[in-house]
mmCIF file of C-alpha atoms and ligand atoms in Angstrom:
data_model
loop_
_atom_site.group_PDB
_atom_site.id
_atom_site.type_symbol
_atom_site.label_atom_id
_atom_site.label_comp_id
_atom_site.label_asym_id
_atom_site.label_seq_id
_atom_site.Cartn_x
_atom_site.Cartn_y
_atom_site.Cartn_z
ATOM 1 C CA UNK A 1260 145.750 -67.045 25.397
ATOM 2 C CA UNK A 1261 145.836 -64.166 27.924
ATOM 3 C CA UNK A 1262 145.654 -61.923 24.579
ATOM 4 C CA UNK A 1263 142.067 -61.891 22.883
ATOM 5 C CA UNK A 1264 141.869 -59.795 19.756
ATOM 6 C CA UNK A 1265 138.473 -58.578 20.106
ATOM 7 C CA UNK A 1266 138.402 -58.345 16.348
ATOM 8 C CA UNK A 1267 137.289 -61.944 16.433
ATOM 9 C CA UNK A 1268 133.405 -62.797 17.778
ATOM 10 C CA UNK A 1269 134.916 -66.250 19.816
ATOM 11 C CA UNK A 1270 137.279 -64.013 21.714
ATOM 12 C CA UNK A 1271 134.454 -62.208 22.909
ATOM 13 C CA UNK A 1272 132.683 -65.039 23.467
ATOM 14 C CA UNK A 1273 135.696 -66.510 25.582
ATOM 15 C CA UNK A 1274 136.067 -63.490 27.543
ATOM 16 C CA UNK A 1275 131.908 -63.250 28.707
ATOM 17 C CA UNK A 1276 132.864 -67.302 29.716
ATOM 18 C CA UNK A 1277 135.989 -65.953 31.369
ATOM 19 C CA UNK A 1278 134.040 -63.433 33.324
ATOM 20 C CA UNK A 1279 130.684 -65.895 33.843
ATOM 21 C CA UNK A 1280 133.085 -68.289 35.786
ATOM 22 C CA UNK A 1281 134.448 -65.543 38.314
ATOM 23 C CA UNK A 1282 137.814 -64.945 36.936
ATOM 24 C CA UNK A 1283 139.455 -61.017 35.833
ATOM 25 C CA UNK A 1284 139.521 -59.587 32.975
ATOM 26 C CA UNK A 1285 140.494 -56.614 31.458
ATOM 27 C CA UNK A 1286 138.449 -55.113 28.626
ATOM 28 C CA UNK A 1287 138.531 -51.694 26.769
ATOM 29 C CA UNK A 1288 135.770 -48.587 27.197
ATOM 30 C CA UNK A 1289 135.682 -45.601 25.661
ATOM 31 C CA UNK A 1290 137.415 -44.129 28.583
ATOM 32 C CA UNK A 1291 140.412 -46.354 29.688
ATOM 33 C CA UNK A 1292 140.626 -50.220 30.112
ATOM 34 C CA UNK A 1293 138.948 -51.472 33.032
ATOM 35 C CA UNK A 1294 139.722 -54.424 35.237
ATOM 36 C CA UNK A 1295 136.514 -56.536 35.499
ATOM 37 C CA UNK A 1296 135.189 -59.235 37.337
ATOM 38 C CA UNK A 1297 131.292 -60.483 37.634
ATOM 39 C CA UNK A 1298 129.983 -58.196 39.962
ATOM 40 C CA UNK A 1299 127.550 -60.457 42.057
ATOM 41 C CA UNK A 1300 130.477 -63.218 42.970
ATOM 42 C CA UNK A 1301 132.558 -61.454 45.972
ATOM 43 C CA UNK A 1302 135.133 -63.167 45.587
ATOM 44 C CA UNK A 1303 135.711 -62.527 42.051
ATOM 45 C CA UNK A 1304 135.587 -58.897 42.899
ATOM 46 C CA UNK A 1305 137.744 -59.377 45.625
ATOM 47 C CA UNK A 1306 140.547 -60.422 42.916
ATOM 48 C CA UNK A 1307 140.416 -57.068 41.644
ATOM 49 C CA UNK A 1308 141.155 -54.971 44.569
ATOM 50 C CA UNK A 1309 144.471 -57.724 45.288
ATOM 51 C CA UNK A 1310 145.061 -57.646 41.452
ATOM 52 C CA UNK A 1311 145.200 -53.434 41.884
ATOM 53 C CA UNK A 1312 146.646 -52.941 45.668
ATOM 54 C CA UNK A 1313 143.423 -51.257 46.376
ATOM 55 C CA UNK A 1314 141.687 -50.210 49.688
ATOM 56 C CA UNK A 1315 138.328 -52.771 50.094
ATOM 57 C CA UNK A 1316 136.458 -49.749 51.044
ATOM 58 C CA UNK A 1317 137.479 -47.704 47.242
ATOM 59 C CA UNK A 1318 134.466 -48.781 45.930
ATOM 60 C CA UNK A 1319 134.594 -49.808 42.345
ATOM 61 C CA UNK A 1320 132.310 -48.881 39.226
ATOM 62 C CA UNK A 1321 129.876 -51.240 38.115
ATOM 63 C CA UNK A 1322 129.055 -52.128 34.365
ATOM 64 C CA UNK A 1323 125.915 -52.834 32.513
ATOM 65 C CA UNK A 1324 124.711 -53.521 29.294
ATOM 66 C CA UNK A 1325 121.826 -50.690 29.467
ATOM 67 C CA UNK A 1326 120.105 -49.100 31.674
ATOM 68 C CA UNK A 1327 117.474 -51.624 33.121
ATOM 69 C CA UNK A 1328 120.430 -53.484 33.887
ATOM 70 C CA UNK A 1329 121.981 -50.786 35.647
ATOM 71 C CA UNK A 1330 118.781 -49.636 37.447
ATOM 72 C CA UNK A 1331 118.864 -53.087 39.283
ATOM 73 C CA UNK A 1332 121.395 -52.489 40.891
ATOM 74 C CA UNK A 1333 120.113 -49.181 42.354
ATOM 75 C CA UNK A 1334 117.657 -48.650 45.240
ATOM 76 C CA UNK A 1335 116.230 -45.223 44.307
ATOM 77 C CA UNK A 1336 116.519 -43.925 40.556
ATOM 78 C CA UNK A 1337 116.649 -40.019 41.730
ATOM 79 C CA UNK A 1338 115.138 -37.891 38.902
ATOM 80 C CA UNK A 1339 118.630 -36.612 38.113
ATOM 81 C CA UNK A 1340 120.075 -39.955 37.531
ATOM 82 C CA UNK A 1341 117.364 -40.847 34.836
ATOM 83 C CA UNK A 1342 117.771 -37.114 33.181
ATOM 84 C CA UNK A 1343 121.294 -37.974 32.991
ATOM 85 C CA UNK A 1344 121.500 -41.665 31.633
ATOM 86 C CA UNK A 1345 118.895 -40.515 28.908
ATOM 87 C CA UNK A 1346 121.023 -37.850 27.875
ATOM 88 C CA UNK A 1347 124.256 -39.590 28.041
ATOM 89 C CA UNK A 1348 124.277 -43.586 28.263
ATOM 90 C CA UNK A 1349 126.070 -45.312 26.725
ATOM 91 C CA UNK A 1350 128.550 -43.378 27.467
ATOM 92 C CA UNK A 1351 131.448 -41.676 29.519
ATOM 93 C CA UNK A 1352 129.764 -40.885 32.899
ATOM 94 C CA UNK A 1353 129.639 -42.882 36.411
ATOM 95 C CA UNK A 1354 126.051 -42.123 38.145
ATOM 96 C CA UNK A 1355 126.412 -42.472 41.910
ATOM 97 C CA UNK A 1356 122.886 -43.680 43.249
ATOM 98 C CA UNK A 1357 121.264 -45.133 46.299
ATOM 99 C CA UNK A 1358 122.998 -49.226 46.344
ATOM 100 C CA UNK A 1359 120.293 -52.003 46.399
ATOM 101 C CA UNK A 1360 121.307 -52.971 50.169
ATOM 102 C CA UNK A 1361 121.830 -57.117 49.052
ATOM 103 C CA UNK A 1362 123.834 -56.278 45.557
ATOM 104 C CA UNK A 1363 127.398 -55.541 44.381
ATOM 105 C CA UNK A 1364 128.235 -54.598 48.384
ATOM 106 C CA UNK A 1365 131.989 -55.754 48.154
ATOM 107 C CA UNK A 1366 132.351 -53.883 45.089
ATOM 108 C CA UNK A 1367 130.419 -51.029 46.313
ATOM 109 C CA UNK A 1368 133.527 -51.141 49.065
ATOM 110 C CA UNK A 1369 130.516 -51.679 51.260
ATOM 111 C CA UNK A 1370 128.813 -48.294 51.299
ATOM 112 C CA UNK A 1371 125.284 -47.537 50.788
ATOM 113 C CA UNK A 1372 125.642 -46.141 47.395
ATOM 114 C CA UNK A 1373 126.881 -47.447 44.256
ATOM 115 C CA UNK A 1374 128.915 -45.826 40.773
ATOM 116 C CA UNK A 1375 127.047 -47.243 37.865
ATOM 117 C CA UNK A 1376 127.868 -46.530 33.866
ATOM 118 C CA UNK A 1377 126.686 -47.799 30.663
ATOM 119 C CA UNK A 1378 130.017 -47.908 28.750
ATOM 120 C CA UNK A 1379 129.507 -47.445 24.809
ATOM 121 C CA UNK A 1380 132.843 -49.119 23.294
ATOM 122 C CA UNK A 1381 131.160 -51.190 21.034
ATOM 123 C CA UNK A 1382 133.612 -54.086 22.454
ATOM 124 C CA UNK A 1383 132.385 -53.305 25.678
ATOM 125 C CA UNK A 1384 128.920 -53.348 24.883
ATOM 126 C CA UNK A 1385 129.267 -56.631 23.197
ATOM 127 C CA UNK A 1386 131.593 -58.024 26.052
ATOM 128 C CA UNK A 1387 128.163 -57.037 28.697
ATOM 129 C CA UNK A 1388 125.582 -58.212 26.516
ATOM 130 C CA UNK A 1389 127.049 -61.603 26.333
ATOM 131 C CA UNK A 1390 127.940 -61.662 29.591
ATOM 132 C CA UNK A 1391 124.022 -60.989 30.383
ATOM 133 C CA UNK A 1392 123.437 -63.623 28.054
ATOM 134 C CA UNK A 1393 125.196 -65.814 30.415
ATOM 135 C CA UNK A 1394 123.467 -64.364 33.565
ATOM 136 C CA UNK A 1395 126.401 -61.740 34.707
ATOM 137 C CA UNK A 1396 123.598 -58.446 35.208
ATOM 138 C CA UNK A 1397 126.662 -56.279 36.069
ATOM 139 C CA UNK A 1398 130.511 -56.290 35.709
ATOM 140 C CA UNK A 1399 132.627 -54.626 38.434
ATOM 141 C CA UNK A 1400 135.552 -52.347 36.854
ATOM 142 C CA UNK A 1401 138.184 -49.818 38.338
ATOM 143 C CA UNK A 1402 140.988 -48.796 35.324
ATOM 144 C CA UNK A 1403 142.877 -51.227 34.568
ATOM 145 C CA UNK A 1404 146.134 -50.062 36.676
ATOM 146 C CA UNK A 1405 147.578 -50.513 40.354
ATOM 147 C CA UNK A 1406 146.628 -48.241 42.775
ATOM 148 C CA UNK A 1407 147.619 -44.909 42.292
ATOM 149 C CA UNK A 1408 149.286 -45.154 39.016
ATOM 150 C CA UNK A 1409 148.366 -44.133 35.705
ATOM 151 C CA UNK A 1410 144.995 -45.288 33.776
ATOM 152 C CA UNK A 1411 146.019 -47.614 30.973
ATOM 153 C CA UNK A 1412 144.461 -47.137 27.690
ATOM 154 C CA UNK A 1413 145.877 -49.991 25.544
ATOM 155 C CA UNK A 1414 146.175 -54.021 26.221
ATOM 156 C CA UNK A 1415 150.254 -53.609 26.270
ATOM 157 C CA UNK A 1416 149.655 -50.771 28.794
ATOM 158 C CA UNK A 1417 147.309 -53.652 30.642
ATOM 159 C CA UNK A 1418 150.072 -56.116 30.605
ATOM 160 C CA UNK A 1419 152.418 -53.492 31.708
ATOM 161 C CA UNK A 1420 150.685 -53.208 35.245
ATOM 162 C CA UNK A 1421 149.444 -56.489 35.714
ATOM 163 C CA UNK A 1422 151.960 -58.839 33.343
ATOM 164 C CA UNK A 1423 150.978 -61.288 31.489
ATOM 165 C CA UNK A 1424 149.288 -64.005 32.959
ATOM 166 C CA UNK A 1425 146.121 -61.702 32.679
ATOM 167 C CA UNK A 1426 143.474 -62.156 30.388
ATOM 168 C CA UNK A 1427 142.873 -58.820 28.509
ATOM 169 C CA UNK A 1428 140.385 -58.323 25.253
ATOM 170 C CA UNK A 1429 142.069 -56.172 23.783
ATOM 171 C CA UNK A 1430 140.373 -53.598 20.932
ATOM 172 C CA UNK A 1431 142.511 -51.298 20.597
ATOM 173 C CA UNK A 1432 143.454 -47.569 21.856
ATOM 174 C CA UNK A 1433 140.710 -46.134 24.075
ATOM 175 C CA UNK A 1434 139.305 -43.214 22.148
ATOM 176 C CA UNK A 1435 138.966 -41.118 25.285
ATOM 177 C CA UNK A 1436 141.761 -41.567 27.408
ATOM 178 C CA UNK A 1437 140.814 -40.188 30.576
ATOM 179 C CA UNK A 1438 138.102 -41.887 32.910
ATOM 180 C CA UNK A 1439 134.557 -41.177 32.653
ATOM 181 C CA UNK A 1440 132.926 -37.900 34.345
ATOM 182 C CA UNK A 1441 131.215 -39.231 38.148
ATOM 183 C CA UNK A 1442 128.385 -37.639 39.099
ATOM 184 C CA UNK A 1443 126.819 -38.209 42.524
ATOM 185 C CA UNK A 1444 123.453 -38.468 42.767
ATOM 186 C CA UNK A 1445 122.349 -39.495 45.911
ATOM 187 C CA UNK A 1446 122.311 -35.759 47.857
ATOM 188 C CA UNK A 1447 119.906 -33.006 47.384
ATOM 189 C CA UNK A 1448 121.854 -31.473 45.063
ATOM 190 C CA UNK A 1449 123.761 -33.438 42.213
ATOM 191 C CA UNK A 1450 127.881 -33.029 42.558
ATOM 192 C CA UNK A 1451 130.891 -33.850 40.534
ATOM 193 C CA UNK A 1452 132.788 -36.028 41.831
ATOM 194 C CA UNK A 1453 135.689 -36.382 38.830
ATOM 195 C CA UNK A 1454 135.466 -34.466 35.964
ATOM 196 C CA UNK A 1455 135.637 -36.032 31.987
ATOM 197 C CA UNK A 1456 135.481 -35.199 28.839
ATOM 198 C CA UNK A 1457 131.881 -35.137 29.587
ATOM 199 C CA UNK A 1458 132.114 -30.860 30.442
ATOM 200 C CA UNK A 1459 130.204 -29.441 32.858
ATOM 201 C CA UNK A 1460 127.994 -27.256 30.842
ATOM 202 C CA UNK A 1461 126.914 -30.342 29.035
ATOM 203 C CA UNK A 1462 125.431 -31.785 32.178
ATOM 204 C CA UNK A 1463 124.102 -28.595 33.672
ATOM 205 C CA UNK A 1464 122.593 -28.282 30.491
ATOM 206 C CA UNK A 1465 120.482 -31.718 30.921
ATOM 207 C CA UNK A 1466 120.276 -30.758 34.632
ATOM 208 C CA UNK A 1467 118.686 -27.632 34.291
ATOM 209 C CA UNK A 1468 120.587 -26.028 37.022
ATOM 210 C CA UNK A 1469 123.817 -26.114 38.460
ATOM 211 C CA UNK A 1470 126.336 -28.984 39.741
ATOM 212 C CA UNK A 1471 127.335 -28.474 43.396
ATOM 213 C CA UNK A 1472 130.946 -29.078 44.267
ATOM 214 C CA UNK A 1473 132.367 -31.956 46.375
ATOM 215 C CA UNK A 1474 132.712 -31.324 49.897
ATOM 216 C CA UNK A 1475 133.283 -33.608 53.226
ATOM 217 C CA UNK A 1476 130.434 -35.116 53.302
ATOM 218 C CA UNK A 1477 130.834 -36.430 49.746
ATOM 219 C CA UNK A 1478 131.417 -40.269 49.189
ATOM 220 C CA UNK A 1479 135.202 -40.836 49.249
ATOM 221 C CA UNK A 1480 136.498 -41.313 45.401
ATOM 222 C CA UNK A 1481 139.768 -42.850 44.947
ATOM 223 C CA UNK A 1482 140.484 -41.067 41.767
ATOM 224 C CA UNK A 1483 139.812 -37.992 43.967
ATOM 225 C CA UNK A 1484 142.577 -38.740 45.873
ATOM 226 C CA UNK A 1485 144.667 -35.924 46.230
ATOM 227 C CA UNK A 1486 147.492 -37.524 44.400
ATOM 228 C CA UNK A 1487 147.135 -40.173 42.394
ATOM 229 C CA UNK A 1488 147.042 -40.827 38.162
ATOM 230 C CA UNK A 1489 151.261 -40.410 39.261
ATOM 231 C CA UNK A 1490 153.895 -41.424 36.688
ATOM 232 C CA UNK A 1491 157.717 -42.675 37.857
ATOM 233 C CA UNK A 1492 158.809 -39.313 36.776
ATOM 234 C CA UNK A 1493 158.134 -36.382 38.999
ATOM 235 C CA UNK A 1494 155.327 -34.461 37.205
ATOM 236 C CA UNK A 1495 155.807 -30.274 37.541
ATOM 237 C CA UNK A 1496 152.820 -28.333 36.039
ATOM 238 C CA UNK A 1497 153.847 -24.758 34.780
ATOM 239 C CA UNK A 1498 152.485 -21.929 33.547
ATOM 240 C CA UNK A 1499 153.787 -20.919 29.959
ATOM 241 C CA UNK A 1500 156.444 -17.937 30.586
ATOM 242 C CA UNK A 1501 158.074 -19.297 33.728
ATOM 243 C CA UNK A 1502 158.339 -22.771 31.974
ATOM 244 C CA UNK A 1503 160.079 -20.694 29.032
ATOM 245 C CA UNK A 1504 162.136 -19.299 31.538
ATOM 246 C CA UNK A 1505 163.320 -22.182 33.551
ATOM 247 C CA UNK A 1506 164.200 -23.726 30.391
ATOM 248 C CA UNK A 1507 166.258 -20.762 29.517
ATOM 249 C CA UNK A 1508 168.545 -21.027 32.695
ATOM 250 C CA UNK A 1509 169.118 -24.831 32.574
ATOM 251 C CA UNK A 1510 172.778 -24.519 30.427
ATOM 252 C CA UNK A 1511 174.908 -27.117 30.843
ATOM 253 C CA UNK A 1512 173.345 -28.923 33.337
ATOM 254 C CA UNK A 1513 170.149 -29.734 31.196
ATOM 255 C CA UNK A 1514 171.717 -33.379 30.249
ATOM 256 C CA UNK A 1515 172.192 -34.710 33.942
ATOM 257 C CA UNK A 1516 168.232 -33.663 34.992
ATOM 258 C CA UNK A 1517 166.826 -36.675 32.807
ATOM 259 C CA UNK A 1518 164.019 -34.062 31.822
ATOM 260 C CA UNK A 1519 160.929 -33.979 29.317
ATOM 261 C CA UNK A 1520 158.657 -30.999 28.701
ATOM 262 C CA UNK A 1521 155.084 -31.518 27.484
ATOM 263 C CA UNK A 1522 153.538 -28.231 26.307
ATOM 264 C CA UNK A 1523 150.902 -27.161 23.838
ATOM 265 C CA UNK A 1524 153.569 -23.749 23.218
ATOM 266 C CA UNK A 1525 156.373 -24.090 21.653
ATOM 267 C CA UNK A 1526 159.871 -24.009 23.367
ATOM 268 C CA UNK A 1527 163.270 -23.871 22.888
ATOM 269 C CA UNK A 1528 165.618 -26.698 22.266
ATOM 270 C CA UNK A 1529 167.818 -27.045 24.768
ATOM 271 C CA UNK A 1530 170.310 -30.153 24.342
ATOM 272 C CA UNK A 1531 170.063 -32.946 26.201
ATOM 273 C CA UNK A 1532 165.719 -32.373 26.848
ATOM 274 C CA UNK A 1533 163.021 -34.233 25.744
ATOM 275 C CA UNK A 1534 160.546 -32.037 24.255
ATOM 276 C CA UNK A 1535 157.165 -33.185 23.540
ATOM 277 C CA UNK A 1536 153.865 -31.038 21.908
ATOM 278 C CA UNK A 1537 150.697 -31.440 23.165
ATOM 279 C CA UNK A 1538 147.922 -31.223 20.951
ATOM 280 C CA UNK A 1539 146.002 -27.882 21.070
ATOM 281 C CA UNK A 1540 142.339 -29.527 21.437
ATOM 282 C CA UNK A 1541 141.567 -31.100 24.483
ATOM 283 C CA UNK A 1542 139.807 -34.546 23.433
ATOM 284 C CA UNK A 1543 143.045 -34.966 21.460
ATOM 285 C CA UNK A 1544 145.233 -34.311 24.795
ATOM 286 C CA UNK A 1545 143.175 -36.681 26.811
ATOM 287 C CA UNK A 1546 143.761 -39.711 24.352
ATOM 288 C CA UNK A 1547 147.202 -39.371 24.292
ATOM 289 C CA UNK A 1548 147.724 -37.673 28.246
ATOM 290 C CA UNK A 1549 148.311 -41.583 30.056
ATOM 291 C CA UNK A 1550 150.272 -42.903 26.537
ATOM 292 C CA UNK A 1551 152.369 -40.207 26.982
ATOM 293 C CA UNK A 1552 153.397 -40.134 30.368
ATOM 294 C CA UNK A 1553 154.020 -43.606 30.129
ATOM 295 C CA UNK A 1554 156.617 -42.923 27.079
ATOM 296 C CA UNK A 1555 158.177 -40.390 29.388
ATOM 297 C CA UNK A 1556 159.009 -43.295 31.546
ATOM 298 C CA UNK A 1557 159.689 -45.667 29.597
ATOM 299 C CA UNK A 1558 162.850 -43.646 28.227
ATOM 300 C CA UNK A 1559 164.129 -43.115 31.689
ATOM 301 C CA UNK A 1560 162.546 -39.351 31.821
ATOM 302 C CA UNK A 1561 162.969 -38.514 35.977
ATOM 303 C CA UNK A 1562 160.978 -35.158 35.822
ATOM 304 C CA UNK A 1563 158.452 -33.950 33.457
ATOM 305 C CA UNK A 1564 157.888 -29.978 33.309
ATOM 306 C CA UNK A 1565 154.122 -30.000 31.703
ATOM 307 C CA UNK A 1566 152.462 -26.271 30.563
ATOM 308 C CA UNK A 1567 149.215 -25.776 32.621
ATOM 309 C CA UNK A 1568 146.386 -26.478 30.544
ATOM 310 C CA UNK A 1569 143.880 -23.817 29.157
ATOM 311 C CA UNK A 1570 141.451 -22.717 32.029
ATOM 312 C CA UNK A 1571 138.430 -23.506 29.913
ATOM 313 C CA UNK A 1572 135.830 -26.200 30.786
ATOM 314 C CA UNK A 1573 136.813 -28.483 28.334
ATOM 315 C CA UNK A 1574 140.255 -29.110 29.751
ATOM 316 C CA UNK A 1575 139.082 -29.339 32.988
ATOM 317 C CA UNK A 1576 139.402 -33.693 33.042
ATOM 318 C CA UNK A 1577 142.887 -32.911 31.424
ATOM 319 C CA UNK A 1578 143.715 -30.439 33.932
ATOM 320 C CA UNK A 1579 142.384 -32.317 37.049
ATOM 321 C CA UNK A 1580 144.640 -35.856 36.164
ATOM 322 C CA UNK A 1581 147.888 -33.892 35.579
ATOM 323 C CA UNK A 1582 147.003 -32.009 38.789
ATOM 324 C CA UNK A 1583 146.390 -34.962 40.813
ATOM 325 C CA UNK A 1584 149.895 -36.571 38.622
ATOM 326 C CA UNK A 1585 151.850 -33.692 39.762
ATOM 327 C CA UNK A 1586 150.767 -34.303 43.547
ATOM 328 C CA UNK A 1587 152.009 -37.452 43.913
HETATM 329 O O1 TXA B 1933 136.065 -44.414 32.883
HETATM 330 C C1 TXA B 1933 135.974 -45.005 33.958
HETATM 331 O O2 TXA B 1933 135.241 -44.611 34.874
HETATM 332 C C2 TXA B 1933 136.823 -46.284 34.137
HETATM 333 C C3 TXA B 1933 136.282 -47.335 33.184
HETATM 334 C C4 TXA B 1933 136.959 -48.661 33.337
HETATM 335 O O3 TXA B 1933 134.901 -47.449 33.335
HETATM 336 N N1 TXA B 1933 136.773 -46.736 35.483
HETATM 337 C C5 TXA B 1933 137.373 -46.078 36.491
HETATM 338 O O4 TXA B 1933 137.299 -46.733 37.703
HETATM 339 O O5 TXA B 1933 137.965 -45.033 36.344
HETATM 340 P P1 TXA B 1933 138.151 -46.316 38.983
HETATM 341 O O6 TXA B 1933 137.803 -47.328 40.017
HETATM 342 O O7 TXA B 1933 139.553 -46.161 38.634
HETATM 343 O O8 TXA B 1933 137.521 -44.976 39.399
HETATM 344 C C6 TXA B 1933 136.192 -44.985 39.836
HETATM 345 C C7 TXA B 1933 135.957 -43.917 40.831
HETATM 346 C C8 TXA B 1933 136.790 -44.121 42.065
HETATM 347 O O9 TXA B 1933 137.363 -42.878 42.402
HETATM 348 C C9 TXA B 1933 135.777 -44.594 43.071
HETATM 349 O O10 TXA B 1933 136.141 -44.270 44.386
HETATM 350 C C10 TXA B 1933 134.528 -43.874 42.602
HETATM 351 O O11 TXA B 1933 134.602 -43.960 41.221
HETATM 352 N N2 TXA B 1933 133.324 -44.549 43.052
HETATM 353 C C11 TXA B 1933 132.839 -45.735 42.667
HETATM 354 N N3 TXA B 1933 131.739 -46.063 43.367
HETATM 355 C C12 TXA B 1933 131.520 -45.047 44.206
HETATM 356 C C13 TXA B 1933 130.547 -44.772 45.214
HETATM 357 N N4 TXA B 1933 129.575 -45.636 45.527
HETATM 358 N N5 TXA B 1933 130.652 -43.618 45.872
HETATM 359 C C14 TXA B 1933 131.625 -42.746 45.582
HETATM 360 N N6 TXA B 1933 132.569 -42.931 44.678
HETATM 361 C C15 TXA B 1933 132.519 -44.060 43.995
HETATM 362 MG MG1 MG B 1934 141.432 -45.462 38.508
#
């Protein structure tokens, strides 16, 4: 039971019932699996933040079906927040808006704004609709992992975090792999608050003008948490030469590090190493970046050496997570 394939129309049907009556449940996005609960019953979203070890004031994303449903939850729909939904809902980007003062406030962590998103897995989309159908206007979802760890983007990955007494829908691998692009919307100029796959130029393009950076005054983001997105193994980020190098001087004692290497270059066997290529295009690194360091793990891997990412804009989500991974 805590498996529905989401293949079948009654499991979706079971999990929108599961969610009506206040319970979790873990569904997939295009992004990463989130952890859901109804997000007008507080205490259903208070399972969450126990079910993840998170803060109460890390406020969580909430789901909707479109964008009307969305839009109640806000106070104020600034003209940036409608330029962007147009442009990209459904799909991989959080919206940070004014919060409609009586809605969502424990999974708004209690501030004054709130992260909305229109997800566009089509399992998702059916999963909301039905819940809508059932009088659930908005589902409350952080990634489906404990706090601090790494974003899971398959049901086993789910089960891996949370075991297996939780309900998960499970369709699948998530396409994306890394979490949706936030944008915060609620200053005088918009900001980025976690890049995506979503780039930058893409939303400065539907902007019109430039995205200001996060500062102090910016609402607090877990995922922009210095270190976080952190794997058992300790991650090392390296440029390409020096992680040829290092490699070169291990010798004999490569076998007793426990090490993997995950690098777009090629490098040279060295006995004893785990090497593993990352693909050269970026959408293709971000689907596999949380499978992979989860792997790592799994085969008893203590320290990963990873090759810094290409500076370009479209690795910047790629580059960010394995930043924040190699922090922890
Ligand atoms: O792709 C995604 O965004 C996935 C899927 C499940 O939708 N969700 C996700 O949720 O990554 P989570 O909770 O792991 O990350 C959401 C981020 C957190 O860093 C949170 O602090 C920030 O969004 N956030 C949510 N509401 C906010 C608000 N009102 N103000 C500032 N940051 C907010
Ligand atoms: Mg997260």
């Amino acid at each position: 039971m805590p498996l529905l394939d989401a293949r079948d129309p009654q499991a979706v049907l079971a999990a929108a019932a599961h969610l009506e009556a206040g319970e979790l449940l873990a569904f997939p996005t295009e992004t990463v699996y989130g952890l859901g609960a109804r997000a007008d019953v507080d205490d259903a979203v208070r399972r969450i933040f126990a079910a993840k070890g998170r803060p109460a004031a890390h406020p969580l994303i909430v789901h909707a079906a479109d964008i009307e449903q969305a839009q109640r939850f806000a106070l104020s729909w600034p003209t940036v927040a409608q330029k962007l939904a147009q442009a990209f809902w459904p799909g991989p980007l959080t919206l940070i808006v004014p919060r409609q003062p009586r809605l969502a406030s424990v999974a708004a962590g209690g501030q004054a704004s709130i992260g909305l998103r229109v997800p566009a897995h089509p399992v998702a989309q059916a999963l909301l609709r039905e819940a809508l159908r059932r009088g659930v206007t908005g589902v409350a979802a952080p990634s489906a992992n404990r706090f601090g760890r790494v974003s899971a983007t398959t049901a086993a990955h789910v089960a891996q975090e949370f075991g297996p007494a939780l309900q998960v829908l499970d369709g699948g691998e998530c396409p994306g792999g890394i979490e949706s692009a936030i944008v915060d919307c609620t200053g005088a100029q918009p900001t980025l608050l976690r890049p995506g796959l979503l780039t930058r130029e893409r939303i400065e393009a539907v902007l019109g003008s430039a995205l200001g950076e996060p500062d102090a005054s910016s609402p607090r983001a877990s995922g922009t948490l210095r270190s976080h997105y952190a794997p058992d193994a300790k991650v090392r980020l390296m440029p390409t030469q020096p992680l040829r190098d290092a490699l070169g001087m291990l010798g004999d004692q490569a076998s007793s590090l426990r090490l993997a290497v995950y690098s777009r270059s090629a490098m040279p066997a060295v006995r004893g190493i785990v090497l593993r290529r990352m693909p050269d295009n970026a959408a293709a690194a971000a689907h596999e970046l949380f499978a992979v360091l989860r792997e790592l793990d799994a085969r008893g891997v203590t320290l990963i050496w990873i090759e810094l990412p290409p500076a370009s804009a479209e690795w910047d989500g790629v580059s960010d997570r394995l930043q924040r991974a190699a922090a922890a």
